Amino acid sequence: MSQARQSRALVIVNTHFISGDGDGAFGTRRGAEREAKQLCDILSRLNYKVKLRHNKTAKEIEDLYRQERRREHGEYFVSVISSHGDEGLVFGCDSEPVQLTRIFQILALEKCPALTKIPKIFFIQACRGTELDHGVVVECDSGEPEPACSSHYLSIPPQTVVMFACSPGYAAFLNARGSMFLQALRKVLEGEERHLALNRLLTRVNWEVAFRCQARGTYEGCKEMPCFVTNLLQEVFPFSA
């Protein structure tokens, strides 16, 4: 009997940035490399074949996803991108932007038949703007909900989930110990919640960040609210190894 193909995970973490003239364009992302390695270890224990790549330029990031089109894939494809960013994009270590639509196009149906039917799950640890989230008092059963915010790049390929560290327009927090978002994800994947269906697991990550995370130091008291978009047609259990 042939052995089942192993699910794959691609983790890209940028910590040091330079511009075309050699100057440091962004600050060093202390703590990002360490938490990326932690996530890789967890995914490996959950039976993923993990590829970890550090400090990649915008072009190299696109090339990494092109390489995935030629790989043999198992039941799921997971990708983590940890970098500086803005709404709809992340930055390469050369300080050049990579539009998320570009990544999704590379994995689109007509270009990547190997990934057509399997769930593709993205975790994006990057800012989506410069606004700071000071949090709100949650009140139930009162008032009208705020209108949903949609972004043009969320025309994602079929069978895809994208989870962001923060809401559109806001900054994502990172310190020497790691980020609110990926540390919450790590906690959930290490616990019994990993056996949940994906939509419930991601909601649990939202809860962890919303109620148990808060910035310290310069940004004392600031909060963060992850969010995700999905076009899956069925419940999946990608981390219940």
XYZ file of C-alpha atoms in Angstrom:
241
model
C 0.000 0.000 0.000
C 1.414 3.418 -0.981
C 2.006 5.925 1.779
C -0.291 8.953 1.873
C 1.279 12.218 0.782
C 2.258 14.505 3.623
C 0.557 17.892 3.953
C 2.901 20.814 3.358
C 3.507 24.082 5.227
C 5.457 27.103 3.991
C 6.590 29.604 6.644
C 8.167 32.900 5.525
C 9.552 35.263 8.162
C 11.270 38.580 7.437
C 13.142 40.231 10.279
C 15.739 42.517 8.662
C 14.948 45.011 5.906
C 17.042 47.121 3.553
C 16.082 49.487 0.735
C 17.615 49.805 -2.697
C 20.246 52.251 -1.437
C 21.266 49.889 1.365
C 19.621 51.794 4.183
C 17.475 50.120 6.789
C 13.933 50.869 5.617
C 11.993 49.274 8.474
C 12.795 48.357 12.031
C 14.134 44.922 12.921
C 11.334 42.535 13.887
C 12.700 41.144 17.146
C 10.984 37.949 18.268
C 9.588 37.038 14.857
C 12.248 34.474 13.968
C 11.927 32.659 17.271
C 8.144 32.308 17.091
C 8.309 31.190 13.455
C 10.612 28.364 14.516
C 8.183 27.465 17.310
C 5.310 27.266 14.832
C 7.390 25.120 12.491
C 8.114 22.682 15.320
C 4.395 22.442 16.142
C 3.386 21.920 12.510
C 6.036 19.228 12.156
C 4.598 17.423 15.178
C 1.185 17.672 13.514
C 2.592 15.739 10.546
C 3.267 18.635 8.172
C 6.325 18.771 5.971
C 7.511 22.275 6.801
C 9.660 24.656 4.759
C 10.956 27.654 6.745
C 12.512 30.569 4.877
C 14.077 33.718 6.373
C 14.483 37.218 4.945
C 13.212 36.825 1.410
C 12.844 39.620 -1.133
C 9.501 40.359 -2.780
C 10.480 38.357 -5.861
C 11.794 35.454 -3.773
C 8.500 35.298 -1.879
C 6.574 34.974 -5.138
C 9.063 32.352 -6.348
C 8.496 30.267 -3.205
C 4.788 30.033 -4.020
C 5.549 29.199 -7.643
C 7.672 26.308 -6.388
C 4.687 24.996 -4.429
C 2.814 24.538 -7.708
C 5.280 21.799 -8.589
C 5.185 19.973 -5.257
C 3.222 16.892 -4.303
C 0.665 17.864 -1.676
C -1.279 15.984 0.935
C -4.645 16.904 2.426
C -3.825 20.527 3.281
C -1.499 23.410 2.453
C -0.679 25.858 5.263
C 1.334 29.050 4.869
C 2.475 31.595 7.451
C 3.807 35.008 6.388
C 5.401 37.152 9.097
C 6.681 40.541 7.931
C 6.019 44.242 7.830
C 2.934 45.055 5.819
C 0.124 47.385 4.869
C -3.436 46.919 3.658
C -3.425 44.197 0.988
C 0.323 43.584 0.980
C 3.389 42.359 2.812
C 6.959 43.566 2.363
C 9.964 41.588 1.216
C 13.250 42.055 3.043
C 14.225 44.421 0.195
C 11.346 46.670 1.358
C 9.463 45.982 -1.874
C 5.743 45.129 -1.579
C 4.143 41.821 -2.459
C 0.440 42.163 -3.144
C -1.525 39.350 -1.531
C -3.601 39.160 -4.710
C -0.381 38.226 -6.489
C 0.202 35.283 -4.153
C -3.385 34.135 -4.581
C -3.090 34.421 -8.383
C 0.004 32.215 -8.347
C -2.045 29.503 -6.614
C -5.142 30.056 -8.757
C -7.024 27.148 -10.306
C -5.682 27.407 -13.865
C -2.074 27.744 -12.679
C -1.986 25.283 -9.805
C -4.119 22.170 -10.397
C -2.228 20.280 -7.668
C -3.754 22.586 -5.052
C -7.200 22.955 -6.611
C -9.216 20.707 -4.329
C -7.290 20.823 -1.073
C -7.829 23.508 1.605
C -5.234 26.286 1.557
C -4.818 28.100 4.880
C -2.894 31.380 5.234
C -1.885 33.124 8.456
C -0.695 36.710 7.853
C 1.242 38.372 10.689
C 1.680 41.911 9.364
C 0.268 45.377 9.840
C -2.664 46.426 7.670
C -2.271 50.136 8.391
C -1.053 52.453 11.137
C -4.142 52.927 13.307
C -3.888 51.712 16.903
C -6.729 49.673 18.358
C -7.489 50.927 21.867
C -10.229 48.356 22.369
C -13.907 48.819 23.148
C -16.264 47.819 25.904
C -18.276 44.861 24.620
C -22.021 45.177 25.125
C -24.432 42.454 24.076
C -28.000 42.814 22.807
C -27.727 46.540 22.154
C -27.069 48.736 19.174
C -26.643 47.918 15.521
C -23.581 46.017 14.275
C -20.959 47.941 12.419
C -20.924 47.334 8.660
C -18.427 44.705 7.583
C -15.201 45.917 6.017
C -14.292 44.218 2.773
C -11.061 44.437 0.810
C -10.560 44.140 -2.910
C -7.902 41.445 -2.621
C -10.130 38.963 -0.838
C -11.089 37.269 -4.092
C -9.200 34.255 -2.883
C -8.813 30.949 -4.746
C -11.368 28.191 -4.145
C -10.970 26.193 -0.939
C -8.957 28.910 0.796
C -8.904 30.500 4.251
C -6.941 33.662 5.050
C -6.510 34.828 8.643
C -5.025 38.240 9.448
C -3.390 39.360 12.666
C -5.485 42.532 12.773
C -8.412 44.343 11.219
C -8.073 46.480 8.050
C -6.273 49.754 8.657
C -4.743 48.720 11.980
C -1.269 47.843 13.212
C -0.250 44.371 14.393
C 1.878 44.085 17.524
C 5.188 42.270 17.940
C 7.783 42.312 20.706
C 10.859 40.303 21.642
C 8.678 37.434 22.879
C 6.632 37.277 19.691
C 3.362 38.568 18.286
C -0.075 38.528 19.877
C -1.521 36.694 16.892
C 0.981 33.920 16.240
C 1.508 33.273 19.948
C -2.263 32.786 20.305
C -2.230 30.467 17.287
C 0.648 28.526 18.804
C -1.243 28.142 22.091
C -4.340 26.820 20.317
C -2.344 24.366 18.186
C -0.594 23.025 21.283
C -3.870 22.476 23.139
C -6.909 20.297 22.661
C -8.488 23.023 20.502
C -6.360 21.765 17.617
C -8.945 19.014 17.139
C -11.699 21.540 16.388
C -13.048 22.245 12.926
C -11.014 25.038 11.355
C -13.630 27.786 11.611
C -14.070 27.081 15.328
C -10.311 26.890 15.867
C -9.798 30.299 14.226
C -12.605 31.790 16.295
C -10.789 30.491 19.360
C -7.640 32.323 18.211
C -9.735 35.493 17.884
C -10.921 35.057 21.460
C -7.413 34.495 22.804
C -6.124 37.693 21.210
C -9.181 39.808 22.061
C -9.440 38.866 25.721
C -5.960 37.752 26.788
C -3.577 39.995 24.844
C -2.689 43.629 25.435
C 0.266 45.750 24.417
C 2.812 46.921 26.965
C 5.399 49.701 27.066
C 4.968 52.510 24.521
C 1.607 51.177 23.379
C 0.337 50.241 26.831
C -3.290 49.129 26.729
C -3.619 48.812 22.944
C -5.397 45.783 21.583
C -5.573 43.758 18.395
C -8.435 41.967 16.635
C -7.636 39.196 14.175
C -10.127 38.365 11.462
C -10.459 35.718 8.781
C -12.183 35.129 5.463
C -13.071 31.715 4.060
C -14.692 30.181 1.034
C -14.488 26.575 2.237
C -17.561 24.520 1.456
C -17.194 22.009 4.270
C -15.764 21.641 7.750
C -12.103 20.621 7.805
C -9.805 19.495 10.630
C -6.295 20.349 9.402
C -4.528 20.187 12.767
C -6.119 17.111 14.299
C -3.102 14.892 13.662
